[in-house]
Short mmCIF file of C-alpha atoms and ligand atoms in Angstrom, two decimals:
data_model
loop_
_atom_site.label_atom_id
_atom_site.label_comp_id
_atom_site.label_asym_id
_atom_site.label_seq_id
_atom_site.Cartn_x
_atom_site.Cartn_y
_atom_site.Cartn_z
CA UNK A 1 -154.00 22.29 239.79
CA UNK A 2 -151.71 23.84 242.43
CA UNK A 3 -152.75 23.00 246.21
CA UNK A 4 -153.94 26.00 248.47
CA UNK A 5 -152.77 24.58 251.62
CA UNK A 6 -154.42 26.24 254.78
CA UNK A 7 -155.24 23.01 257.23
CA UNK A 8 -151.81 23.70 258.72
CA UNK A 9 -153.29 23.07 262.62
CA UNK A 10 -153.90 19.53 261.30
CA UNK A 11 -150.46 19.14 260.21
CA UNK A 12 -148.53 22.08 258.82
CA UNK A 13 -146.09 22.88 255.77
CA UNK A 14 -142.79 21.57 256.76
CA UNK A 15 -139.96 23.86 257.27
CA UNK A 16 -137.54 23.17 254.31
CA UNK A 17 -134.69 22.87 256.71
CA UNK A 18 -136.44 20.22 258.86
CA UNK A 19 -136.75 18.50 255.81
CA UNK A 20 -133.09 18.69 255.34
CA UNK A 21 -132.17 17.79 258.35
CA UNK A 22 -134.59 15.07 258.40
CA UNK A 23 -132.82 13.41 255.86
CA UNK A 24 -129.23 13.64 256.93
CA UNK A 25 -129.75 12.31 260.15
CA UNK A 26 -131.92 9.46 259.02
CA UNK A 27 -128.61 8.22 258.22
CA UNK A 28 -127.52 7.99 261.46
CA UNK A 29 -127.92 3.93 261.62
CA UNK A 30 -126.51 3.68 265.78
CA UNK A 31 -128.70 3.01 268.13
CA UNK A 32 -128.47 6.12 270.58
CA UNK A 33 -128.49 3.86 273.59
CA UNK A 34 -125.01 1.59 272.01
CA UNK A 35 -122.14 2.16 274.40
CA UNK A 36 -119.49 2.11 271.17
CA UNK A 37 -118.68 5.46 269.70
CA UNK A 38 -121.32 5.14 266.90
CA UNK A 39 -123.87 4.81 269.92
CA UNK A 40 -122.85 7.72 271.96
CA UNK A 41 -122.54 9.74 268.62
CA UNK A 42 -126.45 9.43 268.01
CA UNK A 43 -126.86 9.94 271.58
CA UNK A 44 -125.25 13.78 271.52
CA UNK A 45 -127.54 14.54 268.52
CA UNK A 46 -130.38 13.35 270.22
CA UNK A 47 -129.15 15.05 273.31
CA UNK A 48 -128.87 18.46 271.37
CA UNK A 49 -131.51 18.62 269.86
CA UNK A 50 -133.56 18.20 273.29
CA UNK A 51 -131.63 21.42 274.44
CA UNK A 52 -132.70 23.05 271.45
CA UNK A 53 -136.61 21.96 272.26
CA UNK A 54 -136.39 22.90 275.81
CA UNK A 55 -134.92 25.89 275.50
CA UNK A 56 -137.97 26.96 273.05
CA UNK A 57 -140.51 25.63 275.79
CA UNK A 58 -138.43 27.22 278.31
CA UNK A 59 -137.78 24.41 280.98
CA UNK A 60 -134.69 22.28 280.93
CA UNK A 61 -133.02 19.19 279.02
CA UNK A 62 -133.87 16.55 282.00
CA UNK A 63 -137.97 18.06 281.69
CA UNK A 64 -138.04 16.94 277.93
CA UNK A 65 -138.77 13.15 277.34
CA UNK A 66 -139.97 12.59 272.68
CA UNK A 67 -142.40 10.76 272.09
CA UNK A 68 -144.52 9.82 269.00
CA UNK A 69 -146.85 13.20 268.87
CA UNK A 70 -148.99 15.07 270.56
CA UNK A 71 -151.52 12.14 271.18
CA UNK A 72 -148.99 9.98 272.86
CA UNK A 73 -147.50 12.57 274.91
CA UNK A 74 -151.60 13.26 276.37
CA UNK A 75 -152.22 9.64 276.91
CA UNK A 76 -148.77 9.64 278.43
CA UNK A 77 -149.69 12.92 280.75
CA UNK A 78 -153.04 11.74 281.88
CA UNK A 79 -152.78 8.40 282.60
CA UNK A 80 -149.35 8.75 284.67
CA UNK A 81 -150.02 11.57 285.86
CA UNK A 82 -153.50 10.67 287.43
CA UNK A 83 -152.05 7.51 288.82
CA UNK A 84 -149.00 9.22 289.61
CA UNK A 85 -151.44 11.15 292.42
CA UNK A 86 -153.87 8.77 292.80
CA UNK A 87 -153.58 9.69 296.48
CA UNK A 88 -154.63 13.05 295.95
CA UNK A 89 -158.12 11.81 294.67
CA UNK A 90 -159.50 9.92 291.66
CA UNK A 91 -161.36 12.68 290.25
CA UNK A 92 -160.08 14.49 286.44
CA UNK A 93 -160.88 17.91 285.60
CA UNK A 94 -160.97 18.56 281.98
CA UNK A 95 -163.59 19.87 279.30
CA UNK A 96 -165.65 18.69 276.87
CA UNK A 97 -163.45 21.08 274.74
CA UNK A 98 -160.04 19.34 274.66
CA UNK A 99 -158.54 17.31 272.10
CA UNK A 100 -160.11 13.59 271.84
CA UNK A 101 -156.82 12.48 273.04
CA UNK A 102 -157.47 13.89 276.41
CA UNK A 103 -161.01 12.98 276.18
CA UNK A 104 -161.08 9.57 275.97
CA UNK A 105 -157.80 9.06 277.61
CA UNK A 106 -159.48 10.50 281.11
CA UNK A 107 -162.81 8.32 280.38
CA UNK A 108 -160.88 5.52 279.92
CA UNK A 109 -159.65 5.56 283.18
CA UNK A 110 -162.75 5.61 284.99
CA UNK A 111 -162.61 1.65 284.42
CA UNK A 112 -160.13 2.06 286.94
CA UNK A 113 -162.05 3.72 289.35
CA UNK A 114 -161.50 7.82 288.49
CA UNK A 115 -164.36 10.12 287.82
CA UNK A 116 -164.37 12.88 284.94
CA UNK A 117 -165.76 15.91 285.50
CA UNK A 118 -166.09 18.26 282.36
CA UNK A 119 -165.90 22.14 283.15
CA UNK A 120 -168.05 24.45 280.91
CA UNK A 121 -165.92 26.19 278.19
CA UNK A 122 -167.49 28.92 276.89
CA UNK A 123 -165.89 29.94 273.69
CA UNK A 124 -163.26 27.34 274.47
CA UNK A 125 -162.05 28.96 277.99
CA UNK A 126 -162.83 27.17 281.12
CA UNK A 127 -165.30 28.82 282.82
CA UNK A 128 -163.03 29.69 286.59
CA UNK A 129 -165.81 29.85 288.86
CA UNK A 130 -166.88 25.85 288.01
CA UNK A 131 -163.34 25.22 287.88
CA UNK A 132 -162.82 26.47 291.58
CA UNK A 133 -166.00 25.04 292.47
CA UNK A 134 -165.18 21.47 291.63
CA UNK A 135 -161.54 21.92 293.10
CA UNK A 136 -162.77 22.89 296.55
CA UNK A 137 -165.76 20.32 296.56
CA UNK A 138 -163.93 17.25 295.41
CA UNK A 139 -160.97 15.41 295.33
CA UNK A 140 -159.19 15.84 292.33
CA UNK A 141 -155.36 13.88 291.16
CA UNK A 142 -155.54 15.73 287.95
CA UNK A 143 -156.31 19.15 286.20
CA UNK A 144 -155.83 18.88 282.32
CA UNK A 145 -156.48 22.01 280.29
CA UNK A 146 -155.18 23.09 276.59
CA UNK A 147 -153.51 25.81 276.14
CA UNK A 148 -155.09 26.88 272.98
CA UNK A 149 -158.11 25.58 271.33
CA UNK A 150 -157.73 23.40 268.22
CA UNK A 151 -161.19 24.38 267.00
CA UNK A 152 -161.10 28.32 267.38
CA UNK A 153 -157.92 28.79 268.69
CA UNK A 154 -158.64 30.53 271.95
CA UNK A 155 -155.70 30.90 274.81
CA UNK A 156 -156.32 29.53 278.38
CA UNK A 157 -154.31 31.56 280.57
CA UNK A 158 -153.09 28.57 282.61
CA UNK A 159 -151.10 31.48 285.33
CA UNK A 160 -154.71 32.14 286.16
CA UNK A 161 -155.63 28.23 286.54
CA UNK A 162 -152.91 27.82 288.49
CA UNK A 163 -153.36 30.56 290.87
CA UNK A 164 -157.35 29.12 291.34
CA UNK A 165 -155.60 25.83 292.11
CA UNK A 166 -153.22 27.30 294.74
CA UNK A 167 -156.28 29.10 296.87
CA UNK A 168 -158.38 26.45 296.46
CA UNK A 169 -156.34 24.42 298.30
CA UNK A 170 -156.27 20.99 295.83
CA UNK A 171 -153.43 18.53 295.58
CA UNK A 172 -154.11 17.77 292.01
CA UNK A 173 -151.51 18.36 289.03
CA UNK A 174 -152.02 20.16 286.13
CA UNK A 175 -151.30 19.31 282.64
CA UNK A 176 -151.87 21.56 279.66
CA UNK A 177 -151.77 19.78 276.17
CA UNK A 178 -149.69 22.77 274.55
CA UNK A 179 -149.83 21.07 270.87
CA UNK A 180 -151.83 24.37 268.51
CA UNK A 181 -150.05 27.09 271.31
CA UNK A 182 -145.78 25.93 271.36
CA UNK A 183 -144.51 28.81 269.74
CA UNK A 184 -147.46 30.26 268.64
CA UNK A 185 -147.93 33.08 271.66
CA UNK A 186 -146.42 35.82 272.13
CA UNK A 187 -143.17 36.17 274.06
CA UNK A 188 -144.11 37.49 277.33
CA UNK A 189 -146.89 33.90 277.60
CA UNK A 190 -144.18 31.66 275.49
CA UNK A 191 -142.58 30.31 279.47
CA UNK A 192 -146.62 30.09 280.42
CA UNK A 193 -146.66 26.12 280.63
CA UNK A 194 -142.63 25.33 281.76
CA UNK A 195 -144.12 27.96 284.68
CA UNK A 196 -147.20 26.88 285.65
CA UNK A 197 -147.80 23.04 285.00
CA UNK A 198 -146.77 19.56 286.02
CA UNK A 199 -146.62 18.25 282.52
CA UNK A 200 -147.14 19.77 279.13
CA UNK A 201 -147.59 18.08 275.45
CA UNK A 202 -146.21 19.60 271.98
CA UNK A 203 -145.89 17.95 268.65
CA UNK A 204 -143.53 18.45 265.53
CA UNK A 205 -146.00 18.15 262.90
CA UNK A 206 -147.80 21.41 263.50
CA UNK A 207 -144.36 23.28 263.92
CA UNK A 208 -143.25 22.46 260.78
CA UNK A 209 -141.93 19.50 261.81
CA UNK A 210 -142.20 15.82 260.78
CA UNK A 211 -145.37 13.53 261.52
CA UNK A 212 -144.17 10.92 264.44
CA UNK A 213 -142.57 12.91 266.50
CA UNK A 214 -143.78 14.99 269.38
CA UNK A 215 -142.53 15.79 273.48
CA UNK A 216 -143.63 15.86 276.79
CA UNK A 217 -142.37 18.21 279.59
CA UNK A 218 -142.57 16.50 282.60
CA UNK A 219 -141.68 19.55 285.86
CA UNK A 220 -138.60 18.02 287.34
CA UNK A 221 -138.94 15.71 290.51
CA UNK A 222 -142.12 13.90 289.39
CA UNK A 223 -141.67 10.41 288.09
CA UNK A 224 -144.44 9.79 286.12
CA UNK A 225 -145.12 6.11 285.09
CA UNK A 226 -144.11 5.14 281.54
CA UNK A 227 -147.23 4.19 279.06
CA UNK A 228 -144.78 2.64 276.88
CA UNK A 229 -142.81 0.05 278.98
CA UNK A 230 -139.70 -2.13 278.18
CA UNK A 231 -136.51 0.16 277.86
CA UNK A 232 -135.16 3.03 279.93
CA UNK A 233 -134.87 5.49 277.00
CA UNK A 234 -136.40 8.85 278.02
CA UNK A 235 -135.34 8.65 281.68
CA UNK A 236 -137.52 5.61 282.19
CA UNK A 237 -140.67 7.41 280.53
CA UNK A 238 -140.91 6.27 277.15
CA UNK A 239 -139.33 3.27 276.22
CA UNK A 240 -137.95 2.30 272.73
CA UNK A 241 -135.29 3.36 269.93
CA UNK A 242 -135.38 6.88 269.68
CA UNK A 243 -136.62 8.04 266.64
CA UNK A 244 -133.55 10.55 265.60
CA UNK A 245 -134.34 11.95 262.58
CA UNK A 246 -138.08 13.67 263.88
CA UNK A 247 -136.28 14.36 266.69
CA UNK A 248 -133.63 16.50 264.79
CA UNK A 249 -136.08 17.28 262.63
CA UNK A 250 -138.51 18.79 265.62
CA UNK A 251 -135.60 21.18 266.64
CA UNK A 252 -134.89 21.99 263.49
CA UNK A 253 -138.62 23.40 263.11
CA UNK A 254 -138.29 25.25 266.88
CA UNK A 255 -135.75 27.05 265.47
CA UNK A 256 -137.33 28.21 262.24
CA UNK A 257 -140.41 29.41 264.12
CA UNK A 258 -139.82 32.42 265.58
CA UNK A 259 -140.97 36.06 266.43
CA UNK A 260 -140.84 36.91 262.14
CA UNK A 261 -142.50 33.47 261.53
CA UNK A 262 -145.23 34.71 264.20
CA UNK A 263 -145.85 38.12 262.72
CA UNK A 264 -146.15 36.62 259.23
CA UNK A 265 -148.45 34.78 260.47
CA UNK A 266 -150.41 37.30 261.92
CA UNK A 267 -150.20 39.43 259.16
CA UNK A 268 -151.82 36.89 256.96
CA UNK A 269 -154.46 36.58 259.41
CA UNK A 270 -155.49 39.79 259.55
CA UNK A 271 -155.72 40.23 255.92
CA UNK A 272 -157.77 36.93 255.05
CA UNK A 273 -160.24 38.15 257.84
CA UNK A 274 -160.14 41.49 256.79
CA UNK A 275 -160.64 40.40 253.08
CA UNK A 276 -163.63 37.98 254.26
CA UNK A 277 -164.90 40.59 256.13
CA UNK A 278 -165.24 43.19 252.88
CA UNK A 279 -166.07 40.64 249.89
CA UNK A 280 -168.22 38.11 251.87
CA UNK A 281 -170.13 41.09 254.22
CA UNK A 282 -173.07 39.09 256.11
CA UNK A 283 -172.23 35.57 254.20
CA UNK A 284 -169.53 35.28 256.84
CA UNK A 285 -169.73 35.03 260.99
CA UNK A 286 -166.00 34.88 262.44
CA UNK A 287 -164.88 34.02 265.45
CA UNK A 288 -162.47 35.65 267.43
CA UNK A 289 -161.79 34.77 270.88
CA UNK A 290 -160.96 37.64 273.59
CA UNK A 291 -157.24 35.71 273.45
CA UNK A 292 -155.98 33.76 270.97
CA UNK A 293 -153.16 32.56 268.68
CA UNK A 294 -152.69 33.77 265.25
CA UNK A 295 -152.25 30.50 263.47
CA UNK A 296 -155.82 29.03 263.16
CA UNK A 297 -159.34 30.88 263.37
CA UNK A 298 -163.08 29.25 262.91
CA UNK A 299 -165.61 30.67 261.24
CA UNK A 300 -169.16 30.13 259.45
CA UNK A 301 -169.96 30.62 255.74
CA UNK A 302 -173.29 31.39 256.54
CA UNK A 303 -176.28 28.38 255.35
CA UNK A 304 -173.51 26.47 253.73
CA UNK A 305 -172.61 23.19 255.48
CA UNK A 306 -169.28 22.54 255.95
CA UNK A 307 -168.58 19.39 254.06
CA UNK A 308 -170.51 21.39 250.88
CA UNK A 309 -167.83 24.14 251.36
CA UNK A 310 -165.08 21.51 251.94
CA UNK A 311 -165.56 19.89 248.36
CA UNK A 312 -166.74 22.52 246.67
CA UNK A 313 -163.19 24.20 248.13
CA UNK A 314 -161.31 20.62 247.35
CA UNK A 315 -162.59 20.74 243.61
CA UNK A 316 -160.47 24.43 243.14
CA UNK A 317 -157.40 22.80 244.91
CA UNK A 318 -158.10 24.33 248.81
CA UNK A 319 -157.54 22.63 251.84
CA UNK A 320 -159.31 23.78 254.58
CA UNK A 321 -161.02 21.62 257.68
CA UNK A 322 -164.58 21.68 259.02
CA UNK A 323 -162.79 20.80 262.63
CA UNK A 324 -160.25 18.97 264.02
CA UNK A 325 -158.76 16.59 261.55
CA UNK A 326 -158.95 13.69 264.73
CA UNK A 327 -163.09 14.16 264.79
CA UNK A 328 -163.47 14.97 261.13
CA UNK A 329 -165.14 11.36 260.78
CA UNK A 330 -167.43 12.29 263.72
CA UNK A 331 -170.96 13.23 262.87
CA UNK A 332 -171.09 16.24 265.00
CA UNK A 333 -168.30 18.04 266.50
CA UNK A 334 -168.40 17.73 270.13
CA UNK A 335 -165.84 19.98 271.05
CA UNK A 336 -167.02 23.09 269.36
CA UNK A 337 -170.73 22.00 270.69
CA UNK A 338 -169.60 22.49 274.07
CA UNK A 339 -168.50 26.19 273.56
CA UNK A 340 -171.66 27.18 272.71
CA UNK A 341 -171.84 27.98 269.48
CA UNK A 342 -175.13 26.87 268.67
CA UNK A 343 -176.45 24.11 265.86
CA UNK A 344 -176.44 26.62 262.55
CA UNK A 345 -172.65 28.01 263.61
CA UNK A 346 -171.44 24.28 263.75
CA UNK A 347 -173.36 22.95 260.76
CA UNK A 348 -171.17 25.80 258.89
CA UNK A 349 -168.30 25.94 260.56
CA UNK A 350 -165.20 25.50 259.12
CA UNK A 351 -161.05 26.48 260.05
CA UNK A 352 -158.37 27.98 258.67
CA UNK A 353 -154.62 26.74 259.42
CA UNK A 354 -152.48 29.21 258.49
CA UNK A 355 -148.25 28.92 257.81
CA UNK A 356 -145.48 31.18 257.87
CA UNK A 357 -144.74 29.62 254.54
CA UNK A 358 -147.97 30.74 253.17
CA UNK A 359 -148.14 33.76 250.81
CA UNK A 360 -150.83 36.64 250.18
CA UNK A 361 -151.63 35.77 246.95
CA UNK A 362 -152.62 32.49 247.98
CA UNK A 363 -154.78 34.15 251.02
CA UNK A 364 -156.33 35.93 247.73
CA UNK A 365 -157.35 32.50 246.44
CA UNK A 366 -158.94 31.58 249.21
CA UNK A 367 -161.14 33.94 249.79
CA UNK A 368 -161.68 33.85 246.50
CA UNK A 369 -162.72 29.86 246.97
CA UNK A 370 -164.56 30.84 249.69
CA UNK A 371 -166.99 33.28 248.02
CA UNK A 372 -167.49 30.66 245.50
CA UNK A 373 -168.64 28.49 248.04
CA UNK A 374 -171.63 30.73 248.65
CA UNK A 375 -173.48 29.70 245.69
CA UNK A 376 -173.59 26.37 247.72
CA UNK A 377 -175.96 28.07 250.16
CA UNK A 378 -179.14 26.43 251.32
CA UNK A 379 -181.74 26.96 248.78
CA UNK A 380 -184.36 29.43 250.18
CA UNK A 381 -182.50 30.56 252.73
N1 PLP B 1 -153.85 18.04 270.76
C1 PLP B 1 -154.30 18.99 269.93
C2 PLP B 1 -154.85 20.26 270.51
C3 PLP B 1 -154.27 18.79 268.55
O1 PLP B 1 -154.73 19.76 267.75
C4 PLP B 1 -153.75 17.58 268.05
C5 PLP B 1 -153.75 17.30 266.59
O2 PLP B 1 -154.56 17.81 265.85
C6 PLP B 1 -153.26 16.62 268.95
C7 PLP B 1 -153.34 16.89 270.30
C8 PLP B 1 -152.69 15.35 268.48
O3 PLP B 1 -151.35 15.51 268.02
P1 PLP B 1 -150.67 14.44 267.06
O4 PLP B 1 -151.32 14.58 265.73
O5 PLP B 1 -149.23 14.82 267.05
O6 PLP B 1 -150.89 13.10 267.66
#
């Protein structure tokens, strides 16, 4: 049985090229820090891919420190960065909406003294008026937003956040964990986080990229404290071996996801919605934020719980997710809870991850798996 993959915002397709390039450079042995000629070999490679990634996220070289993924690069963001302005205030703006990574990094840290205050997120935007409120009422070190939403894939137009910073007068940074949105917005928003933030997190694996790898932009001029200590790799920010190959591998991926990789994508979306839309009528409520990127959507098969739909899909050879693959263990899915989508949407709800290297005649299949699915409907309902 072939696999219908479309759980690509949990970890996408690789792009064959990565792949390839993946494996070459995984036999670069040096270690990139090695003074001798092997050393500072590794060390270009390592140094050109960064220009590569930076020049996708449009900030520079020096603002570009690798990490292990888009979890490390959060726990790296909000826990130097709050400390980093600790002076500013102990208070962390976030919502209940954002990756666990950012979550439980933030409560974390109120052992040591901080305060978390969640914004409302309607639809998985943060609402602006509690956002200013809580700016201008307490002392905050750190604003952390996502870009887009990993559960319906709505953009957060951080210009707009940063602008209700700036007139509310805080000294608090902002951090946007960019991990579902690098690459995936249109070219007039792509500069939106080099622009407007302190610090930014991306990962390979949902760029087409390998698993391991991932980056955080850190704006030039702030020295944010390392999380892992005991090496100066990463201008002092992330210490240990560089891991070459992802790295290589990770701009390898930027530059295979483009503006023709983005309209595929888009295309595809449109037509599984529109096909949903036609064959499953009523049976299906989707949801499409006001703003959003192309490459995931969420949406309800409606009185069939998700984890009925997800084997019942699994047993024809289609991946999808019910929610993020990091709370798919979690009884209820606090993040989508918060946006308001009320009990029967979440019991239901379920995502789509879609590829540029996905085709149309697998989008037929799964719709096709989908309306299967319905005969997995609540009985008397
Ligand atoms: N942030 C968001 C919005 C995500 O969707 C994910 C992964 O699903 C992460 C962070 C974690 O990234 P990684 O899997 O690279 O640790």
């Amino acid at each position: 049985m072939n696999t219908i993959y479309f759980d690509n915002s949990a970890s996408a397709i690789p792009c064959a090229q990565a792949l390839g390039v993946f494996a070459e450079t995984a036999k670069i042995y040096a270690n990139p820090s090695s003074l001798h000629s092997a050393g500072l070999h590794a060390r270009r490679i390592i140094e050109n891919a960064r220009a590569k990634a930076a020049a996708a996220f449009r900030c520079q070289s020096g603002e570009l420190v690798f990490t292990s993924g888009g979890t490390e690069s959060n726990n790296t963001a909000v826990r130097g960065l709050a400390h980093k302005n600790r002076r500013a205030g102990n208070v962390i703006v976030t919502t209940r909406a954002e990756h666990p990574s950012v979550v439980a990094t933030a409560l974390s840290l109120e052992r040591e003294g901080y305060e978390t205050v969640f914004v409302a997120s309607p639809g998985g935007v943060p609402d602006p008026d509690e956002l200013e409120s809580v700016l201008k009422s307490k002392k905050v070190c750190l604003v952390t937003l996502m870009q887009a939403n990993n559960q319906n894939g709505a953009v957060t137009d951080l210009k707009k956040v940063r602008e209700i910073m700036e007139s509310s007068g805080t000294g608090a940074l902002l951090h946007s964990d960019c991990v579902q949105s690098f690459l995936k917005l249109p070219e007039e928003s792509a500069s939106d986080a080099a622009r407007f933030c302190d610090a930014a997190s991306v990962s390979a694996h949902k760029i087409g990229g390998v698993k391991g790898t991932g980056a955080l932009f850190v704006r030039k001029g702030i020295a944010i404290p390392a999380l892992m200590t005991g090496g100066e790799q990463e201008n002092g920010v992330r210490a240990g071996t560089e891991n070459i190959a992802g790295i290589c591998a990770m701009a390898e991926a930027v530059a295979h996801y483009g503006a023709a990789e983005r309209a595929k994508v888009a295309g595809l979306r449109e037509y599984i919605i529109n096909s949903l839309r036609e064959q499953l009528g009523e049976n299906v409520v989707i949801t499409e934020p006001p703003r959003h990127i192309d490459s995931l959507f969420n949406f309800a098969l409606v009185n069939v719980k998700s984890e009925v739909a997800l084997n019942y899909l699994n047993s024809v050879g289609v991946c999808v997710s019910s929610s993020s693959a990091c709370s798919s263990k979690a009884k209820t899915n606090a993040a989508l809870a918060s946006m308001g989508y009320g009990a029967e949407y979440e019991r239901s709800a379920l995502r789509i991850g879609i590829s540029p290297y996905n085709t149309k005649e697998e989008c037929d299949l799964l719709v096709a798996a989908l309306k299967g699915a319905l005969a997995f409907r609540i009985k008397g309902k």
